[in-house]
Short mmCIF file of C-alpha atoms and ligand atoms in Angstrom, two decimals:
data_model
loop_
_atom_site.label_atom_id
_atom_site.label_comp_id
_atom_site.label_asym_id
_atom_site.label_seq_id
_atom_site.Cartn_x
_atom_site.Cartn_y
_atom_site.Cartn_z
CA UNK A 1 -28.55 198.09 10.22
CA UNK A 2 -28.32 194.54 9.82
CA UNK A 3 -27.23 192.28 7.29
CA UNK A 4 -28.43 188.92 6.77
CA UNK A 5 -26.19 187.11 4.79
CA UNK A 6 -27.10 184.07 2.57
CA UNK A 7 -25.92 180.57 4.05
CA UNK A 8 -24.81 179.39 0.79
CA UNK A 9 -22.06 182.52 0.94
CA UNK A 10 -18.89 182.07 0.67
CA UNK A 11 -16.23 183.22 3.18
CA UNK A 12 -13.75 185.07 0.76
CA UNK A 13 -17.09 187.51 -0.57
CA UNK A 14 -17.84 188.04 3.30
CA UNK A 15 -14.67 189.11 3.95
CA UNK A 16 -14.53 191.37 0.59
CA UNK A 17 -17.61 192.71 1.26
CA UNK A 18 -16.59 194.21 4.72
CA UNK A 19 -13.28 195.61 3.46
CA UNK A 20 -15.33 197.29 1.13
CA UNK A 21 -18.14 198.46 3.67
CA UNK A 22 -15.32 199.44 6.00
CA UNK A 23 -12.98 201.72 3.78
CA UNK A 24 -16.60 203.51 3.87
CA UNK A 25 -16.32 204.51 7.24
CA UNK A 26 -19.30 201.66 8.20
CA UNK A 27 -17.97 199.05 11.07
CA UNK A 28 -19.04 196.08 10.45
CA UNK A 29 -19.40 193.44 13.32
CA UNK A 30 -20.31 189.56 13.09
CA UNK A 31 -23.77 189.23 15.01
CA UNK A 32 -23.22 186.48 16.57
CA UNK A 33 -19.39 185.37 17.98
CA UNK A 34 -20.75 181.47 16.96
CA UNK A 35 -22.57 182.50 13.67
CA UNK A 36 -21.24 184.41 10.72
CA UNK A 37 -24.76 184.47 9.56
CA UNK A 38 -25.56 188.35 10.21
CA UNK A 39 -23.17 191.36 10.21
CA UNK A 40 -24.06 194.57 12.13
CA UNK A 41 -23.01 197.92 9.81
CA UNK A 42 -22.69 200.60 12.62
CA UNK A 43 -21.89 203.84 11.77
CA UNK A 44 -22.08 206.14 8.66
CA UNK A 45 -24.73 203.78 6.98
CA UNK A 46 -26.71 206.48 5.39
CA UNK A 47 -24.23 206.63 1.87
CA UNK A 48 -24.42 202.58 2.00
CA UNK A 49 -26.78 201.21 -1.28
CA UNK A 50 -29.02 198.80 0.59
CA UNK A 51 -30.91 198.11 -2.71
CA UNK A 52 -27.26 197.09 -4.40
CA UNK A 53 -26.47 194.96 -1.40
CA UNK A 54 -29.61 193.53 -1.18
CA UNK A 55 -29.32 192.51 -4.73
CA UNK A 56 -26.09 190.62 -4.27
CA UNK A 57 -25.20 187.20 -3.58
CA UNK A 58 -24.20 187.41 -0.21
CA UNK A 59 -26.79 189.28 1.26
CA UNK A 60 -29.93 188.04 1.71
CA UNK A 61 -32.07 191.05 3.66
CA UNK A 62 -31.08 194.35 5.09
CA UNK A 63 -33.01 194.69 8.92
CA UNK A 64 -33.06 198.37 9.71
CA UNK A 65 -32.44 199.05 13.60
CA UNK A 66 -35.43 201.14 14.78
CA UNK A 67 -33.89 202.40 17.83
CA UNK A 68 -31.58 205.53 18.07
CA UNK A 69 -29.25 203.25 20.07
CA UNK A 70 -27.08 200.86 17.75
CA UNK A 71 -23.75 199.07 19.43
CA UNK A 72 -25.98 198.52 22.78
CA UNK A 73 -28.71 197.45 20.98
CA UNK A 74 -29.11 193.58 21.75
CA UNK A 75 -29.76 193.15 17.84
CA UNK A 76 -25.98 193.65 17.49
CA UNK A 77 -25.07 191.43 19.89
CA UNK A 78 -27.91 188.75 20.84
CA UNK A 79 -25.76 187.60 23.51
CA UNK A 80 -25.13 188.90 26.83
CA UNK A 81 -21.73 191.30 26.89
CA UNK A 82 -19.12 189.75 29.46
CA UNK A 83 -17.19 192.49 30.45
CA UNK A 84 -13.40 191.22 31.85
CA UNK A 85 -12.12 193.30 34.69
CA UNK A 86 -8.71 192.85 36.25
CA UNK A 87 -9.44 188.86 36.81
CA UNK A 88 -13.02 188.98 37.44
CA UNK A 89 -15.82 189.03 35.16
CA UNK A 90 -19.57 191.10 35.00
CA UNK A 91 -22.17 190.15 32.96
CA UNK A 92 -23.55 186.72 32.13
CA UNK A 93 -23.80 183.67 34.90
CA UNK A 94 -22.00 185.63 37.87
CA UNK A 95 -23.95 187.89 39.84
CA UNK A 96 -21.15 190.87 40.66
CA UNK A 97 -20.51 191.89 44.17
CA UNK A 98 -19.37 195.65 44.52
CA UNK A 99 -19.18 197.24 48.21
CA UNK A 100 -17.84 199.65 49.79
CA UNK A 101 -18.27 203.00 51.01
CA UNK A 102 -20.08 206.56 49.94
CA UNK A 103 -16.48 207.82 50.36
CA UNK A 104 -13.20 206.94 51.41
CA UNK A 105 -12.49 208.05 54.17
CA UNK A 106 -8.73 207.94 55.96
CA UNK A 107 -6.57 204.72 55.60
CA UNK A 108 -7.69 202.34 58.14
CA UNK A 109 -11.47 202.87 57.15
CA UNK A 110 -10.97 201.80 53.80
CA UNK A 111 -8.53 198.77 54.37
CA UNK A 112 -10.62 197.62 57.27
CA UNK A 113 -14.21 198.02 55.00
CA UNK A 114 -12.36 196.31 52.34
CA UNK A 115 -11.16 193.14 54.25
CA UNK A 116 -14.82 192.53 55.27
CA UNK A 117 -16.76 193.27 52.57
CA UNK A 118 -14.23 190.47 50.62
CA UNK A 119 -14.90 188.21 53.78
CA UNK A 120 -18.51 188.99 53.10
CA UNK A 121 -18.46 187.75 49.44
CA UNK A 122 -17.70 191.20 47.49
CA UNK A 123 -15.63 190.59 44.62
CA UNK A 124 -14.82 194.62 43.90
CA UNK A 125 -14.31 197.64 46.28
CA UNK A 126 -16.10 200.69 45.94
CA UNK A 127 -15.21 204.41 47.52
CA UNK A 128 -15.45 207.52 46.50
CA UNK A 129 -12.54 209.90 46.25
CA UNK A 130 -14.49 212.45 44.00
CA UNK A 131 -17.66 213.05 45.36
CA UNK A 132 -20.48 215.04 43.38
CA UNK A 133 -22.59 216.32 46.66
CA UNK A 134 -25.36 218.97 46.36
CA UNK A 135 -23.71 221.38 48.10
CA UNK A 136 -19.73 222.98 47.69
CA UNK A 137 -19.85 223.48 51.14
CA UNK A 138 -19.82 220.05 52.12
CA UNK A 139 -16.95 217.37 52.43
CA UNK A 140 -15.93 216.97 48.38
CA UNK A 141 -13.75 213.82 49.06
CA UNK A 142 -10.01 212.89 49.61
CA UNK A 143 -9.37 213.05 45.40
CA UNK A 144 -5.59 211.92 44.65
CA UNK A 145 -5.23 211.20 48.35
CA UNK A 146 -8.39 209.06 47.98
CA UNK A 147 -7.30 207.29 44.86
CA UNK A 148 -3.95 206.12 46.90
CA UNK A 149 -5.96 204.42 49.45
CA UNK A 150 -7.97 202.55 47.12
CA UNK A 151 -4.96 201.85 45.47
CA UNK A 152 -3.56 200.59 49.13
CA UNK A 153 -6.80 198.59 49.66
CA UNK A 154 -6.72 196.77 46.37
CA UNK A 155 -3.38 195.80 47.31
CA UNK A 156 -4.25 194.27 50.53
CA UNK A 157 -7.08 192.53 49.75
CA UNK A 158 -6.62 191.81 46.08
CA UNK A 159 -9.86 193.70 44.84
CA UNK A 160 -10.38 195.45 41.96
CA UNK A 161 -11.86 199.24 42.84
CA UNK A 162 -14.62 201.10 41.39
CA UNK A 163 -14.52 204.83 41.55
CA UNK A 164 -16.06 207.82 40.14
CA UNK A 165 -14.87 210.37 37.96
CA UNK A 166 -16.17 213.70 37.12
CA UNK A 167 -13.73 215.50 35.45
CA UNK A 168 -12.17 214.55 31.90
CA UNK A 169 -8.80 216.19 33.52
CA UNK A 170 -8.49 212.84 35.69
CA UNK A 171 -9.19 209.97 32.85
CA UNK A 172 -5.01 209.52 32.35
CA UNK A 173 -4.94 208.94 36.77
CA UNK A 174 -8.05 206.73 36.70
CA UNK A 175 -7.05 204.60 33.27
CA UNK A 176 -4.04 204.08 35.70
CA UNK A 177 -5.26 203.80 39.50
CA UNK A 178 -8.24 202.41 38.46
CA UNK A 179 -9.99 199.34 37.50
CA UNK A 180 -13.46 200.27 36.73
CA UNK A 181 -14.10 204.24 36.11
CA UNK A 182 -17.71 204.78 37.72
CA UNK A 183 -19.86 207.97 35.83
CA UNK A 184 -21.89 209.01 38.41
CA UNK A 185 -25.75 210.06 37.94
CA UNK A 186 -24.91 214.14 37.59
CA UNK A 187 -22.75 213.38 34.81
CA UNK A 188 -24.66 210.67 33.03
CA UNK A 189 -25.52 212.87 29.84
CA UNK A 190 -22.07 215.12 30.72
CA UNK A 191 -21.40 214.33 26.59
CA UNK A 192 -17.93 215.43 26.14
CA UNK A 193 -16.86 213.33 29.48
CA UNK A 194 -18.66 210.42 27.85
CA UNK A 195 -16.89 211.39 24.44
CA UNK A 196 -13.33 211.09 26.16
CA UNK A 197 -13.90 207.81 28.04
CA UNK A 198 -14.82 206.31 24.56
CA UNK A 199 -11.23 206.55 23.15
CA UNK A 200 -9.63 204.66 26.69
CA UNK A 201 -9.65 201.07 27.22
CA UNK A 202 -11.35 200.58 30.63
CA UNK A 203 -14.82 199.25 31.97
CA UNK A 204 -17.00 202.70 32.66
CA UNK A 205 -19.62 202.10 35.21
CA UNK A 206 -22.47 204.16 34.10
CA UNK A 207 -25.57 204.81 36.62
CA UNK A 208 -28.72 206.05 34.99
CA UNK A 209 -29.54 209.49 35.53
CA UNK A 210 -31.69 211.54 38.21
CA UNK A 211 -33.94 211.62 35.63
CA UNK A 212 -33.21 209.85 32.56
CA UNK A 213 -35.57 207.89 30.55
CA UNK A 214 -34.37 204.12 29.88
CA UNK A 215 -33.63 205.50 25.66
CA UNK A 216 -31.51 208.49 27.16
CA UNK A 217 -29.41 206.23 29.66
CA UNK A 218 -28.75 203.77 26.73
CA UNK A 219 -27.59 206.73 24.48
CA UNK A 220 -25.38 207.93 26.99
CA UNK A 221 -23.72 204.24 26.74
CA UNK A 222 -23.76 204.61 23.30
CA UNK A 223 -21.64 207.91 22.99
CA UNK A 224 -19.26 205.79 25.00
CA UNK A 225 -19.48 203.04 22.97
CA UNK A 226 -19.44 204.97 19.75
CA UNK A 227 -15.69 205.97 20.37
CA UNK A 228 -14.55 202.46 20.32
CA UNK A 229 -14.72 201.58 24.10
CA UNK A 230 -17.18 198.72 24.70
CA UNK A 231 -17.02 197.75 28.25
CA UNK A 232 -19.89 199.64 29.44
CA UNK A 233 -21.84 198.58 32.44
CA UNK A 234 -25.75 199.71 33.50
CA UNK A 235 -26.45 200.53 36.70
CA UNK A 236 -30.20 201.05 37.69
CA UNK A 237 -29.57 203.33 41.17
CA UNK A 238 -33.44 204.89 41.59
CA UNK A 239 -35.19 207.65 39.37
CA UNK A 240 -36.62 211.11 40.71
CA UNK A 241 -40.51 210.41 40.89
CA UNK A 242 -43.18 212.31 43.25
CA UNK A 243 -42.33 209.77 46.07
CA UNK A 244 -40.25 211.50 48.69
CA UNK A 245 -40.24 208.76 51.27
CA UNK A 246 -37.16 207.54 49.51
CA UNK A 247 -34.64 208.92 48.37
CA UNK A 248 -35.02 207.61 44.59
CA UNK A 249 -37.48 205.60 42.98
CA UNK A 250 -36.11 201.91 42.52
CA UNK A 251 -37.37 201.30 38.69
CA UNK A 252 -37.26 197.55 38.83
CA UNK A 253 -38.64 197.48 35.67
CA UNK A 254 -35.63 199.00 33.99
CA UNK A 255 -33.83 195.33 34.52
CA UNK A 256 -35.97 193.53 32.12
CA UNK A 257 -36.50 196.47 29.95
CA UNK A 258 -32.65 196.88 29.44
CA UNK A 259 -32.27 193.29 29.35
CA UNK A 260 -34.27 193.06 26.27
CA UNK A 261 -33.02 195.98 24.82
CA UNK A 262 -29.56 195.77 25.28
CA UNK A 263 -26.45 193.12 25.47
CA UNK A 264 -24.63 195.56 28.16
CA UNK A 265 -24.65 194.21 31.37
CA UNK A 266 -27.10 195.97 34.23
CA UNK A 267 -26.55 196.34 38.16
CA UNK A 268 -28.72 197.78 41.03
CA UNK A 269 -27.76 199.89 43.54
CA UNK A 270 -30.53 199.63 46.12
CA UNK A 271 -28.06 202.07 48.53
CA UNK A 272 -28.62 205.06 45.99
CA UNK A 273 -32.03 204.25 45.18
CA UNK A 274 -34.02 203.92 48.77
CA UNK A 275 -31.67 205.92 50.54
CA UNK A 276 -32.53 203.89 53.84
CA UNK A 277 -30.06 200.65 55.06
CA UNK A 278 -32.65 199.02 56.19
CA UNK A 279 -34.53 199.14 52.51
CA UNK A 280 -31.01 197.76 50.75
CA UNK A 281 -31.46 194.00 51.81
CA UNK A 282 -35.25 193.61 50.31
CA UNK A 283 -34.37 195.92 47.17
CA UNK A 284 -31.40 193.85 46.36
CA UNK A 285 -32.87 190.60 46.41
CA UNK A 286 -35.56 191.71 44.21
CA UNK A 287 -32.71 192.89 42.01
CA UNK A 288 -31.35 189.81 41.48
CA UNK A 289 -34.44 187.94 41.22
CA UNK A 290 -35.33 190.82 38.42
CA UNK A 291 -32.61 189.19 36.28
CA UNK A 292 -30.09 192.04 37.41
CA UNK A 293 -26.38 191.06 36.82
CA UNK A 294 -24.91 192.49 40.50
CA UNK A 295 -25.70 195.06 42.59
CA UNK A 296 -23.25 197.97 44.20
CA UNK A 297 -24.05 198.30 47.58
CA UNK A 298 -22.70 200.70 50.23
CA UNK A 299 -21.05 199.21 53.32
CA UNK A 300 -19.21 201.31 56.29
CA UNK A 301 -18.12 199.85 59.52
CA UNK A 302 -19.79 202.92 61.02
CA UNK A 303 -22.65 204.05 59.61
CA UNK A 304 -23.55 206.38 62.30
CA UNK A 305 -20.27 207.94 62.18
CA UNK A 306 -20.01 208.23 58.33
CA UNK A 307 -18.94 211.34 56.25
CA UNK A 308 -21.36 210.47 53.86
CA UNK A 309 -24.68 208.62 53.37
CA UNK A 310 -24.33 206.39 56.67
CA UNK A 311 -28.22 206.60 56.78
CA UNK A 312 -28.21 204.42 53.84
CA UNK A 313 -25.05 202.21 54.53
CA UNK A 314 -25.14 198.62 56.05
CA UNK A 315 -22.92 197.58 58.31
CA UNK A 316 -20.31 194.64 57.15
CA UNK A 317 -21.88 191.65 59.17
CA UNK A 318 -25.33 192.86 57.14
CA UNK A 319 -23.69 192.63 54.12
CA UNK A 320 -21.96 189.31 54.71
CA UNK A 321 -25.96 187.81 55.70
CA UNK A 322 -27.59 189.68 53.04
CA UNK A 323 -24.96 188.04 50.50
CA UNK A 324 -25.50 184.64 52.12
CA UNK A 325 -29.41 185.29 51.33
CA UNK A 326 -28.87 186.00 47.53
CA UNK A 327 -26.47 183.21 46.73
CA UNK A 328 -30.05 180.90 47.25
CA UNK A 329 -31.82 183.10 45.52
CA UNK A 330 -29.14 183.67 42.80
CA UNK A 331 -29.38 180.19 42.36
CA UNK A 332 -33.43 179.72 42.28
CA UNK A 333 -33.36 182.22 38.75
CA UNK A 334 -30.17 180.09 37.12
CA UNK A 335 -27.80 182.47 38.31
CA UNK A 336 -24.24 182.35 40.82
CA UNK A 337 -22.53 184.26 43.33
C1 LIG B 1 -22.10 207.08 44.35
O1 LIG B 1 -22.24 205.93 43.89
O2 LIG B 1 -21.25 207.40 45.16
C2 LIG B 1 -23.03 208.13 43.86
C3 LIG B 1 -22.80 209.42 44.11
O3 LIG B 1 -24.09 207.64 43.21
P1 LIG B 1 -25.11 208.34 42.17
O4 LIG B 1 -24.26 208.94 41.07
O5 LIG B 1 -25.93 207.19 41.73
O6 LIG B 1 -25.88 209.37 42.94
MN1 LIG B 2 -23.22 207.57 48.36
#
């Protein structure tokens, strides 16, 4: 819920008022960073006496938050979230650049994707060194191995990484390899893996399930969120829908939906969602000019000759034209790259 203070009120009640709320298990967060004019009470609100508070001078209205989705809920936080990573920022003005591989793959196909997508404008690395495939008989990624090469790319090229995670036996290697932790589709509603990665300080990049509904992927940020860790960012990467010419459906829609909904920052992955390179440079641009806040794209220097999804990788001089093409259009909707 919401609490809209009186103008009039004086700074010493606020305060004593939210030691008093928060020795009741409620936390209580200022609205607004600019405005002390509203608190947010998130938590165990059901004991709190709305009718008392309402009745005191500091309070001039209790708002009720419909949705089942409280700290994401742009209510809480009317401005966008700005999420800092390792020097480099997502959310608000700055359109974020990940690329990178499906998976990483040996040493000099990481490094060498890794210098060009940063010559191409990137400003994070992606690769997988855990990879959730269909089938246990296929290639499952490098894992620790994979993690080290990142780790060796990052180095050489000064980009943060992005990598997924799947099991919670990991999150003390990846709070320390990585820079953001990446929950992949399968495990979007895994709740316990969620649970964990809400007590650990680190940006979790969360894609929206196969299937999820726009309220179910923002309650899966919200079990993150609800165990004190923030930094969660959206990513939109294609639904399941009757259309099997591609591999997902792209919901566009989602972008303005979860902008108005939420405060947590939102990315595309056109890669995921069409399943088909040549798809990725129209999808993205619509991204961006859908109000998206970056987009995670997958790059190889040889698609044809990639472990995984080359069918639906770009090649690095594609990437370096298509980010050429959004930095106008970045620009046309009040946005930068
Ligand atoms: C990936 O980004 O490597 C991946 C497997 O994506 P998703 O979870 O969206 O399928
Ligand atoms: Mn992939």
């Amino acid at each position: 819920m919401i609490a809209i203070l009186k103008p009039e009120s004086r700074k010493e009640d606020i305060d004593n008022l939210i030691e008093s709320l928060e020795s009741n298990n409620v936390r209580v967060k200022p609205v607004n960073k600019s405005n002390s004019g509203a608190l947010a009470l998130i938590g165990d609100t059901k004991k709190i006496d709305t009718y008392r508070l309402e009745g005191s001078d500091i309070v001039e209205k209790i708002m009720h938050i419909k949705e089942p989705f409280k700290r994401s809920n742009r209510l809480v936080n009317p401005e966008d979230s700005i999420i800092n990573v390792s020097g480099q920022t997502i959310g608000g003005k700055k359109i974020a650049l990940i690329a990178g591989p499906c998976s990483v793959e040996n040493e000099e196909q990481i490094s060498s994707i890794a210098r060009e997508v940063k010559n191409g404008g990137a400003n994070f690395l992606r690769g997988g060194a855990f990879k959730p495939r269909t089938s246990p008989y296929t290639f499952q990624g490098l894992g620790t191995e994979g993690l080290e090469l990142l780790k060796l790319a990052r180095r050489q090229t000064g980009l943060p990484i992005v990598t997924e995670l799947m099991s919670a036996k990991h999150i003390d290697k990846f709070v320390e390899d990585v820079d953001i932790i990446q929950v992949g589709s399968r495990n979007m509603q895994n709740f316990d893996l969620l649970k964990e990665l809400g007590k650990i300080d680190k940006p979790i990049l969360l894609k929206r399930g196969l299937s999820a509904t726009i309220e179910e992927f923002l309650m899966a940020a919200e079990y993150v969120m609800a165990g004190g860790n923030e930094k969660v960012i959206l990513c939109e990467r294609g639904i399941r829908t009757f259309e099997t010419y591609t591999r997902n459906t792209l919901d566009l829609s989602a972008i303005p939906a979860i902008k108005k909904l939420s405060h947590l920052p939102i990315l595309v992955d056109p890669s995921h969602a069409s399943g088909k390179a040549w798809m990725v440079d129209s999808l993205s641009k619509a991204a961006i000019v859908a109000g998206a806040d970056g987009l995670i794209i997958e790059v190889h220097n040889n698609p044809e000759q990639a472990i995984t999804d080359g069918h639906q990788s770009i090649t690095p001089s594609s990437y370096k034209k298509l980010v050429g093409d959004l930095r106008v259009l970045a620009k046309a909707v009040g946005r930068e790259i």
